[in-house]
Amino acid sequence: MATIKDVAEKVGVSVTTVSRVLNNRGYLSEDLKRRVHEAMKELNYQPNELARSLFRKKSNIIGLIIPDISHPFFGEFAKHVEEQAYKNRYKILLCNSQLDNKKELDYISMLKASQVDGIIMGSHTLDTEEFTSINLPLVTLDRQLSDSIPYVSADHYKGGVLATKLLIRKGCRKIAHISGNLKLHLLAKTRYDGFMDTIKKAGIPHVVVETDLNGFKYHEYEQIVADLFRDHPDVDGVFASSDVIAAQVLKECRRLGKKVPDDVKVIGFDGIKLGEFITPELSTIQQPIKEIAKTSVKLLIDQINGKEVQRENILPVKLLEKETT
Amino acid sequence: MATIKDVAEKVGVSVTTVSRVLNNRGYLSEDLKRRVHEAMKELNYQPNELARSLFRKKSNIIGLIIPDISHPFFGEFAKHVEEQAYKNRYKILLCNSQLDNKKELDYISMLKASQVDGIIMGSHTLDTEEFTSINLPLVTLDRQLSDSIPYVSADHYKGGVLATKLLIRKGCRKIAHISGNLKLHLLAKTRYDGFMDTIKKAGIPHVVVETDLNGFKYHEYEQIVADLFRDHPDVDGVFASSDVIAAQVLKECRRLGKKVPDDVKVIGFDGIKLGEFITPELSTIQQPIKEIAKTSVKLLIDQINGKEVQRENILPVKLLEKETT
DNA sequence: CTGAAAGCGCTAACAT
DNA sequence: ATGTTAGCGCTTTCAG
């Protein structure tokens, strides 16, 4: 790898001068610029970002911690985060926590040691205290932590209400909610709150089962859904906490010979792009994933640049009524 | 951020000594170690990896370039790459190329400038010459480039043969193959070759349509599949080049009132984990995604460590026969 | 307008 | 066993 010194020697100037044309600082004659750029090209020179970052105390790297990149929601989120980061000349260090507390902590250390400029936290197995010690620009996805850390989230409560009201309106008499993890203090939990508030007000029999206790294990959904219909064969409406789970419900209904939406009505959550193609018939509550990603990156970069940012960022959800309700 | 100097001052030793205990080199008294570690803890000290990397000329970062992290195949691939990298204490810089040539080139520059130790290339819009100038440990996914660059791939040819043979055996009289991009010189193209060799030998009428000309645009699949059945209503077997496309075929069959597998038999490709839950009935050719990822990371790290590696790494596929055939 | 020198945080000879 | 010094590649005062 050629260094700035090689370029300087080749042109016959000092490294300072080369650095100047590299950063376009001060007055440089056009001729000099041309010669330097030529030498750079010839030597196939690339400035060493490590050295630059060390000096500037700014790496232009953002850490992205999520539970599982292969989960369609996070895959889509990550894609948009990358897109926005790229536009702002930031790089993404990808951290898949698998909702493993040890790994999550370890990644935070690694990110700090790597001098990332900020972190987008989409995985939340940590306690509040562990967070506040991070001491780095931070944005959390779907989780409200301390007063100082901004968070971005869809309006899960509203989503829960919309989904439940739809099932009620469509005449369901016993409604099941398959929730995500309720213990992680995620804002996604308010889907559950929206469900409970609405269903209690309507006085309709209901049942709740919880998933994702140990990460996103698709094969666990299979068992959970099967158990649900075995224990409650009279359930005629299901509000699932993700489109992936909803797809699992549809599958089980097919297996049991229950007609959707005649015998059982099903609504999912997330509105992942992939779902539109794989289960296009599924009614769902759509999260504005791209907007969530955009907002997250913007809030982070604003913080990195020392700007004040808004703490609460709740983005609207949308009911997509299709054929399963 | 505390530096090594702060730790040294606090303990009352030189930075060298602190560096020594940090790296566990030479003889250090237990007492000294204890005192240094204590000071580190108190100061919340983290070694600056930028400085370390600069000195060592090794960043412990791997660049991962893929077309689209939100595509389930690449999401799953990335997840396993991350897992393997993490085990080996490497970090992942995520690059989503969107199959955009300019972005891909730009990312390669950024990765080199960032002093990554190697690159896993899963996106291939570049020419061979552009590659050979990269001059960094490299592993390509699904593409055979120069003699010196190792590649990892599933046995796509075999997959094409297996899928086609299955459709023939099940009595299909006119078979369509919906291929991926055939111009990018990917090994995935040999699915097409396997299809063609097999179908010609059997002398069965067939039709081929190509997708993914401009990246993975799910909504384009919709049109392509609709056109296929409109132009060739007598097609009774479809070999789709991915599970996502196959799901689209199933959807269109439902729309047209064609029964699967009675009227039309459908087989996909990839065998993504998500598919098992969202379209569990789909017959498919399963790629060993985790093994592909593992092999890719291993080959890359071996190269980084100066080992000789095997150039060709073709991993076996598996026919998963379900209900759509 | 250009260069010499110092320093970002860390490690490794080389001494002692 | 520990400290002094130089240097990784770069940028930026500060002189001239």
XYZ file of C-alpha atoms (C1' of nucleotides) in Angstrom:
682
model
C 0.000 0.000 0.000
C 1.360 3.397 -0.991
C 1.433 6.052 1.704
C 1.307 9.787 1.615
C 5.090 9.766 1.893
C 5.468 7.814 -1.324
C 3.286 10.318 -3.104
C 5.273 13.218 -1.665
C 8.576 11.743 -2.735
C 7.327 10.979 -6.196
C 6.159 14.551 -6.721
C 9.114 16.020 -4.868
C 7.148 17.916 -2.228
C 6.531 17.430 1.473
C 3.843 15.249 2.939
C 2.205 18.384 4.247
C 1.628 19.588 0.745
C 0.170 16.290 -0.339
C -2.082 16.295 2.695
C -3.194 19.760 1.698
C -4.264 18.780 -1.763
C -5.890 15.685 -0.308
C -8.019 17.833 1.931
C -8.146 20.811 -0.374
C -6.905 23.247 2.237
C -5.118 26.525 1.613
C -3.903 27.832 -1.733
C -2.512 25.227 -4.076
C -1.441 25.975 -7.632
C -3.442 24.111 -10.231
C -0.279 22.601 -11.592
C 0.710 21.219 -8.236
C -2.715 19.732 -7.663
C -2.547 18.047 -11.030
C 0.883 16.561 -10.377
C -0.125 15.266 -6.990
C -3.311 13.715 -8.262
C -1.387 12.118 -11.054
C 1.100 10.576 -8.677
C -1.740 9.309 -6.505
C -3.322 7.641 -9.466
C -0.072 6.094 -10.592
C 0.737 4.763 -7.157
C -2.847 3.653 -6.679
C -2.816 5.644 -3.488
C -5.652 5.530 -0.971
C -5.496 7.603 2.181
C -5.375 5.401 5.234
C -8.652 6.045 7.035
C -7.314 4.476 10.192
C -4.649 7.139 10.470
C -7.084 9.883 9.562
C -9.643 8.675 12.055
C -7.006 8.417 14.752
C -6.032 11.982 14.254
C -9.500 13.393 13.783
C -11.020 11.364 16.557
C -13.819 10.513 14.204
C -14.141 7.227 12.405
C -17.243 7.819 10.311
C -18.446 4.434 11.407
C -21.823 3.717 12.930
C -22.446 0.592 14.959
C -25.702 -1.201 14.237
C -26.785 -3.694 16.855
C -29.817 -5.800 16.039
C -31.072 -9.155 17.235
C -31.116 -10.975 13.907
C -30.269 -9.698 10.460
C -32.017 -12.656 8.857
C -35.337 -11.658 10.355
C -37.160 -9.793 7.600
C -38.023 -6.809 9.757
C -34.413 -6.233 10.739
C -33.127 -7.085 7.289
C -35.305 -4.395 5.853
C -34.395 -1.990 8.625
C -30.688 -2.631 8.119
C -30.982 -2.116 4.398
C -32.437 1.337 4.891
C -29.994 2.218 7.635
C -27.172 1.320 5.291
C -28.681 3.406 2.520
C -28.975 6.485 4.700
C -25.556 6.005 6.238
C -24.000 5.638 2.821
C -25.561 8.869 1.676
C -23.887 10.576 4.608
C -20.565 8.826 4.042
C -20.843 6.692 7.132
C -19.964 3.037 7.243
C -21.911 0.383 9.126
C -20.419 -2.101 11.536
C -22.945 -4.912 11.708
C -23.602 -6.544 15.071
C -26.030 -9.423 15.374
C -26.740 -9.950 19.035
C -29.062 -12.944 18.749
C -30.621 -11.370 21.834
C -27.680 -12.773 23.770
C -26.871 -10.429 26.632
C -23.221 -11.382 26.751
C -22.762 -10.889 23.047
C -24.569 -7.577 23.153
C -22.318 -6.270 25.910
C -19.278 -7.577 24.125
C -20.290 -5.838 20.937
C -20.750 -2.558 22.746
C -17.193 -2.839 24.017
C -15.918 -3.673 20.581
C -17.756 -0.742 19.079
C -16.394 1.676 21.625
C -12.901 0.301 21.185
C -13.331 0.648 17.434
C -14.124 4.306 18.007
C -17.455 4.272 16.244
C -19.096 7.665 16.197
C -22.419 6.369 17.436
C -24.629 3.337 17.860
C -28.093 2.406 16.693
C -29.441 -0.088 19.212
C -32.146 -2.378 17.964
C -31.433 -5.148 20.424
C -32.327 -4.689 24.029
C -31.238 -7.203 26.564
C -29.361 -4.601 28.602
C -30.388 -2.735 31.703
C -30.668 1.001 31.803
C -27.478 1.441 33.811
C -25.448 -0.558 31.328
C -26.652 1.877 28.725
C -25.986 5.126 30.384
C -22.347 4.139 30.756
C -21.946 3.812 27.018
C -21.247 7.487 26.739
C -21.553 7.727 22.977
C -24.226 9.132 20.655
C -27.014 6.604 20.730
C -30.399 5.974 19.217
C -32.611 3.160 20.339
C -35.153 1.369 18.247
C -38.376 0.515 19.981
C -37.135 1.155 23.453
C -37.444 4.045 25.805
C -34.480 4.189 28.122
C -33.212 7.183 30.014
C -34.307 10.743 29.497
C -31.298 11.569 27.412
C -31.425 8.806 24.818
C -33.650 9.462 21.824
C -35.734 6.616 20.532
C -37.535 5.804 17.332
C -40.520 3.555 17.177
C -43.683 2.893 15.285
C -46.917 3.649 17.065
C -47.325 0.125 18.329
C -50.139 0.982 20.684
C -52.202 2.396 17.870
C -51.353 -0.672 15.811
C -52.595 -2.938 18.555
C -55.830 -0.988 18.799
C -56.400 -0.958 15.037
C -55.779 -4.666 14.665
C -58.013 -5.595 17.577
C -60.820 -3.277 16.526
C -60.753 -4.764 13.050
C -61.129 -8.289 14.379
C -63.954 -7.179 16.639
C -65.670 -5.314 13.834
C -65.423 -8.392 11.666
C -67.370 -10.300 14.290
C -64.760 -12.374 16.091
C -66.039 -13.870 19.352
C -62.823 -15.125 20.869
C -59.602 -13.441 19.980
C -56.038 -14.570 20.533
C -53.018 -12.315 20.645
C -49.663 -13.886 19.985
C -47.293 -11.314 21.409
C -43.571 -10.849 21.164
C -41.413 -10.817 24.253
C -43.205 -8.823 26.941
C -40.370 -8.756 29.429
C -37.781 -6.797 27.489
C -39.558 -3.477 28.096
C -39.825 -2.798 24.413
C -42.253 -0.306 23.015
C -43.459 -3.165 20.854
C -45.063 -4.359 24.056
C -47.615 -1.597 23.703
C -49.137 -3.624 20.893
C -50.189 -5.868 23.700
C -51.480 -2.910 25.703
C -53.499 -1.716 22.728
C -54.920 -5.177 22.364
C -55.819 -5.516 26.033
C -57.352 -2.070 26.375
C -59.496 -2.565 23.316
C -60.586 -6.100 23.986
C -61.463 -5.448 27.604
C -63.532 -2.458 26.669
C -65.420 -4.647 24.217
C -65.729 -7.419 26.755
C -64.696 -10.134 24.344
C -63.140 -13.421 25.459
C -59.465 -13.505 24.680
C -56.222 -15.316 25.206
C -52.618 -14.149 25.028
C -49.511 -16.194 24.336
C -45.974 -14.884 24.365
C -43.143 -15.670 21.959
C -39.549 -14.659 21.357
C -38.435 -15.429 24.869
C -35.072 -16.614 23.628
C -34.607 -14.791 20.374
C -36.346 -15.350 17.098
C -36.670 -19.078 16.793
C -39.027 -19.699 13.937
C -39.507 -23.348 14.808
C -40.821 -22.384 18.224
C -43.649 -20.510 16.575
C -44.827 -23.786 15.131
C -45.348 -25.300 18.553
C -46.824 -22.185 20.086
C -49.419 -21.814 17.375
C -50.298 -25.503 17.444
C -50.734 -25.348 21.224
C -52.910 -22.275 20.918
C -55.440 -23.939 18.627
C -55.344 -27.154 20.612
C -56.043 -25.400 23.921
C -58.494 -22.930 22.417
C -60.219 -24.525 19.439
C -62.893 -21.846 19.580
C -60.548 -18.987 18.749
C -61.887 -17.245 15.643
C -59.563 -14.259 15.491
C -55.802 -13.977 15.821
C -53.710 -10.850 16.152
C -50.119 -11.945 15.612
C -47.207 -9.809 16.626
C -45.325 -10.203 13.361
C -46.031 -11.237 9.819
C -43.794 -14.252 10.237
C -45.911 -15.495 13.128
C -49.087 -14.686 11.224
C -47.839 -16.796 8.331
C -47.371 -19.585 10.808
C -50.975 -19.161 11.936
C -52.190 -19.351 8.357
C -50.193 -22.508 7.902
C -51.669 -24.120 10.996
C -55.197 -23.148 9.944
C -54.610 -24.853 6.625
C -53.376 -27.940 8.440
C -56.421 -27.983 10.719
C -58.816 -27.379 7.851
C -59.932 -24.035 9.268
C -60.931 -21.608 6.540
C -59.443 -18.110 6.619
C -61.172 -15.710 6.974
C -64.443 -17.648 7.344
C -63.550 -19.739 10.386
C -60.612 -17.738 11.671
C -59.549 -14.203 10.894
C -55.855 -13.364 11.059
C -53.966 -10.109 11.167
C -50.219 -9.686 11.389
C -47.815 -6.866 12.239
C -44.795 -5.274 10.527
C -45.874 -5.032 6.914
C -42.546 -6.308 5.639
C -41.960 -5.855 1.915
C -41.277 -9.531 1.530
C -44.659 -10.379 3.001
C -46.421 -8.545 0.223
C -45.099 -11.186 -2.105
C -44.953 -14.290 -0.013
C -48.209 -13.852 1.889
C -49.941 -11.111 -0.091
C -53.331 -12.075 1.293
C -52.327 -11.292 4.869
C -53.940 -8.335 6.587
C -51.392 -6.533 8.678
C -50.347 -3.419 10.509
C -47.593 -1.792 8.544
C -44.667 -0.137 10.232
C -42.949 2.613 8.243
C -39.657 0.746 8.273
C -37.836 3.016 5.893
C -38.899 6.104 7.814
C -37.853 4.489 11.062
C -34.421 3.798 9.610
C -34.102 7.256 8.132
C -35.064 8.890 11.387
C -32.678 6.711 13.369
C -29.721 7.602 11.193
C -30.624 11.273 11.145
C -30.984 11.461 14.908
C -27.654 9.736 15.345
C -25.764 11.913 12.908
C -27.322 15.036 14.386
C -26.081 13.977 17.787
C -22.639 13.229 16.412
C -22.627 16.749 15.039
C -23.528 18.122 18.406
C -27.099 19.075 17.627
C -29.969 18.775 20.034
C -32.432 16.129 18.969
C -35.977 15.268 19.850
C -36.247 12.500 22.389
C -39.471 10.832 21.348
C -39.985 9.839 17.735
C -43.131 7.835 17.229
C -44.012 7.156 13.620
C -47.509 6.284 12.399
C -48.608 2.780 11.491
C -51.081 1.886 8.788
C -53.750 -0.783 8.653
C -53.452 -2.879 5.503
C -56.706 -4.754 5.187
C -56.393 -7.737 2.892
C -58.079 -11.123 2.598
C -57.341 -12.807 5.910
C -59.768 -10.658 7.837
C -12.087 8.569 26.585
C -9.210 7.480 28.802
C -5.968 6.592 27.036
C -3.131 4.305 27.904
C -1.292 7.358 29.162
C -3.974 8.081 31.730
C -3.740 4.545 32.996
C 0.047 4.747 33.160
C -0.036 7.971 35.138
C -2.628 6.675 37.531
C -0.582 3.580 38.301
C 2.700 5.473 38.190
C 4.367 3.423 35.478
C 5.239 4.010 31.830
C 2.837 3.458 28.979
C 4.997 0.592 27.807
C 4.305 -1.263 30.968
C 0.610 -0.752 30.609
C 0.815 -1.880 27.015
C 2.620 -4.966 28.218
C -0.041 -5.994 30.630
C -2.630 -5.175 27.995
C -0.989 -7.605 25.624
C 0.366 -9.908 28.275
C 3.924 -9.784 27.015
C 7.088 -10.356 29.042
C 7.270 -10.830 32.778
C 4.889 -8.795 34.849
C 4.529 -9.157 38.578
C 1.075 -10.239 39.655
C 0.807 -7.183 41.803
C 1.525 -4.863 38.917
C -1.000 -6.590 36.706
C -3.581 -6.225 39.392
C -2.914 -2.550 39.870
C -3.008 -1.852 36.155
C -6.223 -3.742 35.656
C -7.716 -1.912 38.542
C -6.815 1.456 37.104
C -8.240 0.414 33.740
C -11.497 -0.514 35.338
C -11.668 2.690 37.319
C -10.945 4.839 34.291
C -13.275 2.757 32.188
C -10.374 2.345 29.804
C -10.754 0.733 26.397
C -7.744 0.336 24.142
C -8.161 2.376 20.972
C -8.420 -0.182 18.192
C -7.757 2.470 15.595
C -4.295 3.089 17.031
C -3.647 -0.609 17.439
C -4.759 -1.379 13.916
C -2.634 1.416 12.545
C 0.438 0.052 14.186
C -0.230 -3.596 13.501
C -1.386 -3.022 9.954
C -4.307 -5.231 10.733
C -7.788 -4.006 11.478
C -9.606 -7.250 12.186
C -12.384 -6.020 9.986
C -13.886 -7.933 7.103
C -15.815 -6.203 4.359
C -19.015 -7.916 3.301
C -20.425 -6.765 -0.024
C -23.808 -8.150 -0.991
C -26.552 -6.959 -3.290
C -29.358 -6.693 -0.759
C -29.370 -7.507 2.916
C -33.153 -7.554 2.966
C -33.274 -10.424 0.504
C -33.728 -13.533 2.634
C -30.903 -15.452 1.031
C -28.401 -12.701 1.742
C -29.878 -11.972 5.126
C -29.333 -15.548 6.125
C -25.897 -15.580 4.564
C -24.915 -12.391 6.379
C -26.141 -13.746 9.669
C -23.877 -16.752 9.406
C -20.957 -14.713 8.151
C -21.326 -12.495 11.183
C -21.492 -15.477 13.481
C -18.306 -16.994 12.110
C -16.496 -13.686 12.023
C -17.462 -12.986 15.619
C -16.091 -16.337 16.701
C -12.787 -15.350 15.156
C -12.871 -11.846 16.613
C -13.429 -10.149 13.295
C -15.869 -7.342 12.747
C -18.111 -6.944 9.707
C -18.414 -3.811 7.641
C -21.725 -4.164 5.835
C -21.951 -3.029 2.230
C -25.214 -3.234 0.351
C -24.457 -2.688 -3.325
C -28.002 -2.853 -4.686
C -26.220 -4.330 -7.705
C -25.186 -0.782 -8.529
C -21.813 -0.844 -10.220
C -20.824 2.612 -9.058
C -21.737 1.887 -5.476
C -19.904 -1.412 -5.571
C -16.720 0.222 -6.808
C -17.083 2.984 -4.290
C -17.477 0.496 -1.479
C -14.361 -1.349 -2.538
C -12.423 1.896 -2.297
C -13.894 2.647 1.087
C -13.042 -0.814 2.324
C -9.465 -0.569 1.149
C -9.128 2.879 2.647
C -10.580 1.528 5.871
C -7.813 -1.071 5.883
C -10.104 -4.076 6.053
C -8.177 -7.320 6.178
C -10.226 -8.937 3.448
C -13.464 -8.856 1.515
C -16.266 -11.321 0.945
C -17.822 -10.414 -2.380
C -21.380 -11.520 -2.887
C -22.249 -8.833 -5.405
C -20.810 -9.015 -8.872
C -21.277 -6.157 -11.229
C -17.529 -5.713 -11.703
C -15.254 -6.911 -14.454
C -12.396 -9.251 -13.831
C -9.769 -6.540 -14.213
C -11.412 -4.333 -11.638
C -11.124 -7.246 -9.274
C -7.555 -8.223 -9.738
C -6.537 -4.698 -8.830
C -8.145 -4.997 -5.425
C -5.036 -6.600 -4.076
C -6.509 -7.804 -0.803
C -7.567 -11.210 0.477
C -10.804 -11.975 -1.289
C -13.464 -14.633 -1.444
C -16.247 -14.526 -3.970
C -19.674 -15.983 -3.527
C -21.127 -17.660 -6.581
C -18.635 -16.277 -9.010
C -15.517 -17.664 -10.578
C -13.107 -14.889 -11.391
C -9.398 -15.169 -11.899
C -7.276 -18.194 -11.105
C -6.124 -16.743 -7.858
C -9.405 -15.823 -6.216
C -11.121 -18.612 -4.315
C -14.860 -18.921 -4.639
C -17.615 -20.593 -2.714
C -20.815 -21.724 -4.275
C -23.559 -24.278 -4.027
C -23.694 -26.864 -6.753
C -26.181 -24.909 -8.809
C -25.823 -27.121 -11.850
C -26.762 -30.164 -9.869
C -29.663 -28.211 -8.406
C -30.907 -27.303 -11.848
C -30.726 -30.913 -12.920
C -32.493 -32.215 -9.812
C -35.305 -29.689 -10.063
C -35.868 -30.296 -13.748
C -35.724 -34.059 -13.417
C -38.295 -33.928 -10.642
C -40.730 -31.924 -12.757
C -40.221 -34.327 -15.668
C -40.653 -37.369 -13.473
C -43.883 -35.904 -12.111
C -45.224 -35.772 -15.661
C -44.923 -32.114 -16.657
C -45.351 -31.572 -20.399
C -44.268 -27.982 -20.731
C -41.814 -26.570 -18.252
C -40.870 -22.972 -17.562
C -37.662 -21.839 -15.937
C -37.645 -18.440 -14.334
C -33.955 -17.713 -14.062
C -31.993 -15.076 -12.245
C -29.732 -12.689 -14.106
C -27.869 -14.666 -16.783
C -25.495 -11.929 -17.828
C -23.568 -11.415 -14.634
C -21.498 -14.560 -15.136
C -22.589 -15.959 -11.836
C -22.296 -19.607 -11.017
C -25.994 -19.407 -10.228
C -26.368 -19.295 -13.978
C -25.479 -22.981 -14.085
C -28.938 -23.643 -12.661
C -30.046 -22.593 -16.090
C -27.465 -24.862 -17.709
C -28.639 -27.788 -15.637
C -32.179 -27.026 -16.647
C -31.374 -26.762 -20.332
C -29.200 -29.875 -20.508
C -31.814 -31.932 -18.751
C -34.850 -30.656 -20.590
C -33.244 -30.955 -24.012
C -32.190 -34.485 -23.334
C -35.779 -35.272 -22.408
C -37.101 -33.384 -25.420
C -39.745 -31.560 -23.466
C -41.170 -28.184 -24.541
C -39.887 -25.393 -22.399
C -39.646 -21.679 -21.940
C -37.153 -19.517 -20.066
C -37.649 -16.047 -18.640
C -34.988 -13.968 -16.956
C -35.302 -11.802 -13.843
C -33.106 -9.686 -11.616
C -31.762 -7.582 -14.439
C -31.680 -4.531 -12.247
C -31.344 -5.879 -8.763
C -33.914 -7.668 -6.692
C -37.143 -5.891 -7.392
C -39.877 -7.991 -5.931
C -42.628 -6.132 -7.730
C -41.067 -6.973 -11.088
C -41.544 -10.638 -10.348
C -45.261 -10.027 -10.281
C -45.309 -8.828 -13.874
C -42.890 -11.436 -15.127
C -44.884 -14.290 -13.685
C -48.173 -12.877 -14.929
C -46.717 -12.503 -18.428
C -45.408 -16.035 -18.365
C -48.800 -17.585 -17.698
C -50.507 -15.271 -20.146
C -48.092 -16.087 -22.967
C -47.851 -19.757 -22.080
C -51.105 -20.884 -20.479
C -50.143 -24.506 -21.117
C -47.150 -24.439 -18.787
C -47.632 -27.164 -16.192
C -44.264 -27.071 -14.457
C -42.207 -24.164 -13.154
C -38.641 -24.203 -11.906
C -38.093 -20.857 -10.221
C -34.674 -19.548 -9.453
C -35.450 -18.543 -5.895
C -38.025 -19.290 -3.256
C -39.231 -15.710 -3.392
C -39.998 -16.036 -7.102
C -41.586 -19.441 -6.503
C -43.854 -17.862 -3.893
C -44.855 -15.371 -6.525
C -45.689 -18.230 -8.902
C -47.845 -19.880 -6.243
C -49.617 -16.599 -5.721
C -50.326 -16.168 -9.431
C -51.580 -19.750 -9.711
C -54.001 -19.060 -6.904
C -55.163 -15.942 -8.698
C -55.655 -17.812 -11.963
C -57.432 -20.678 -10.253
C -54.729 -23.164 -11.224
C -54.351 -25.935 -8.677
C -50.879 -26.722 -7.374
C -49.617 -29.372 -7.857
C -52.493 -30.783 -9.927
C -52.490 -28.227 -12.750
C -49.053 -26.744 -12.240
C -46.074 -28.081 -10.348
C -43.682 -25.604 -8.812
C -40.195 -25.933 -7.421
C -38.062 -23.142 -6.013
C -34.407 -22.650 -5.163
C -32.459 -21.548 -2.077
C -34.201 -23.334 0.754
C -34.229 -20.253 2.954
C -35.122 -20.859 6.587
C -37.872 -18.320 6.414
C -39.470 -20.192 3.533
C -39.933 -23.251 5.685
C -42.366 -21.227 7.733
C -43.922 -18.883 5.248
C -44.295 -21.286 2.340
C -43.736 -24.652 3.982
C -45.478 -26.474 1.177
C -42.949 -25.347 -1.434
C -40.656 -27.945 -2.947
C -37.203 -26.470 -3.373
C -33.512 -27.014 -3.891
C -31.789 -26.190 -0.659
C -28.444 -24.426 -0.620
C -26.304 -25.068 2.445
C -26.268 -21.384 3.340
C -24.605 -21.770 6.707
C -21.860 -23.941 5.253
C -21.338 -21.479 2.428
C -20.922 -18.683 4.950
C -18.627 -20.736 7.156
C -16.452 -21.709 4.235
C -16.294 -18.135 2.977
C -15.112 -16.791 6.305
C -12.642 -19.604 6.783
C -11.124 -19.164 3.340
C -10.809 -15.457 3.924
C -9.186 -15.751 7.333
C -6.842 -18.429 6.075
C -5.717 -16.092 3.330
C -5.302 -13.247 5.793
C -3.069 -15.551 7.787
C -1.021 -16.309 4.697
C -2.234 -19.841 4.175
C -2.788 -21.417 0.809
C -6.450 -22.088 0.165
C -8.386 -24.212 -2.224
C -9.686 -22.273 -5.191
C -12.886 -24.109 -5.942
C -15.377 -24.744 -3.168
C -18.592 -26.199 -4.446
C -20.999 -27.307 -1.744
C -23.771 -29.846 -2.265
C -27.425 -28.933 -2.681
C -30.358 -30.977 -1.481
C -33.739 -31.613 -3.038
C -36.539 -30.873 -0.585
C -39.633 -32.456 -2.027
C -42.806 -31.019 -0.524
C -46.343 -30.483 -1.689
C -46.018 -28.223 -4.715
C -44.634 -30.960 -6.930
C 2.405 29.349 -0.865
C 5.342 25.477 1.303
C 7.901 22.690 4.876
C 9.506 21.107 9.546
C 7.834 19.327 13.656
C 4.613 17.657 16.879
C 1.151 14.518 18.069
C -3.337 11.294 17.607
C -2.895 6.215 20.876
C -0.550 2.386 20.614
C 3.466 -1.231 20.246
C 8.144 -2.961 19.910
C 13.015 -2.678 19.614
C 16.557 -1.519 22.495
C 18.437 -0.469 26.482
C 19.117 -0.805 31.623
C 11.320 -6.452 35.270
C 10.608 -1.671 33.529
C 11.557 2.765 30.852
C 13.179 5.470 26.619
C 12.566 6.118 22.027
C 10.982 5.691 17.467
C 7.359 5.073 14.335
C 2.518 3.280 12.195
C 0.035 7.308 8.369
C -2.033 11.208 8.744
C -3.210 16.390 9.844
C -2.205 20.726 11.688
C -0.073 24.407 14.048
C 3.703 27.449 13.352
C 7.593 29.446 10.770
C 9.472 31.249 6.807
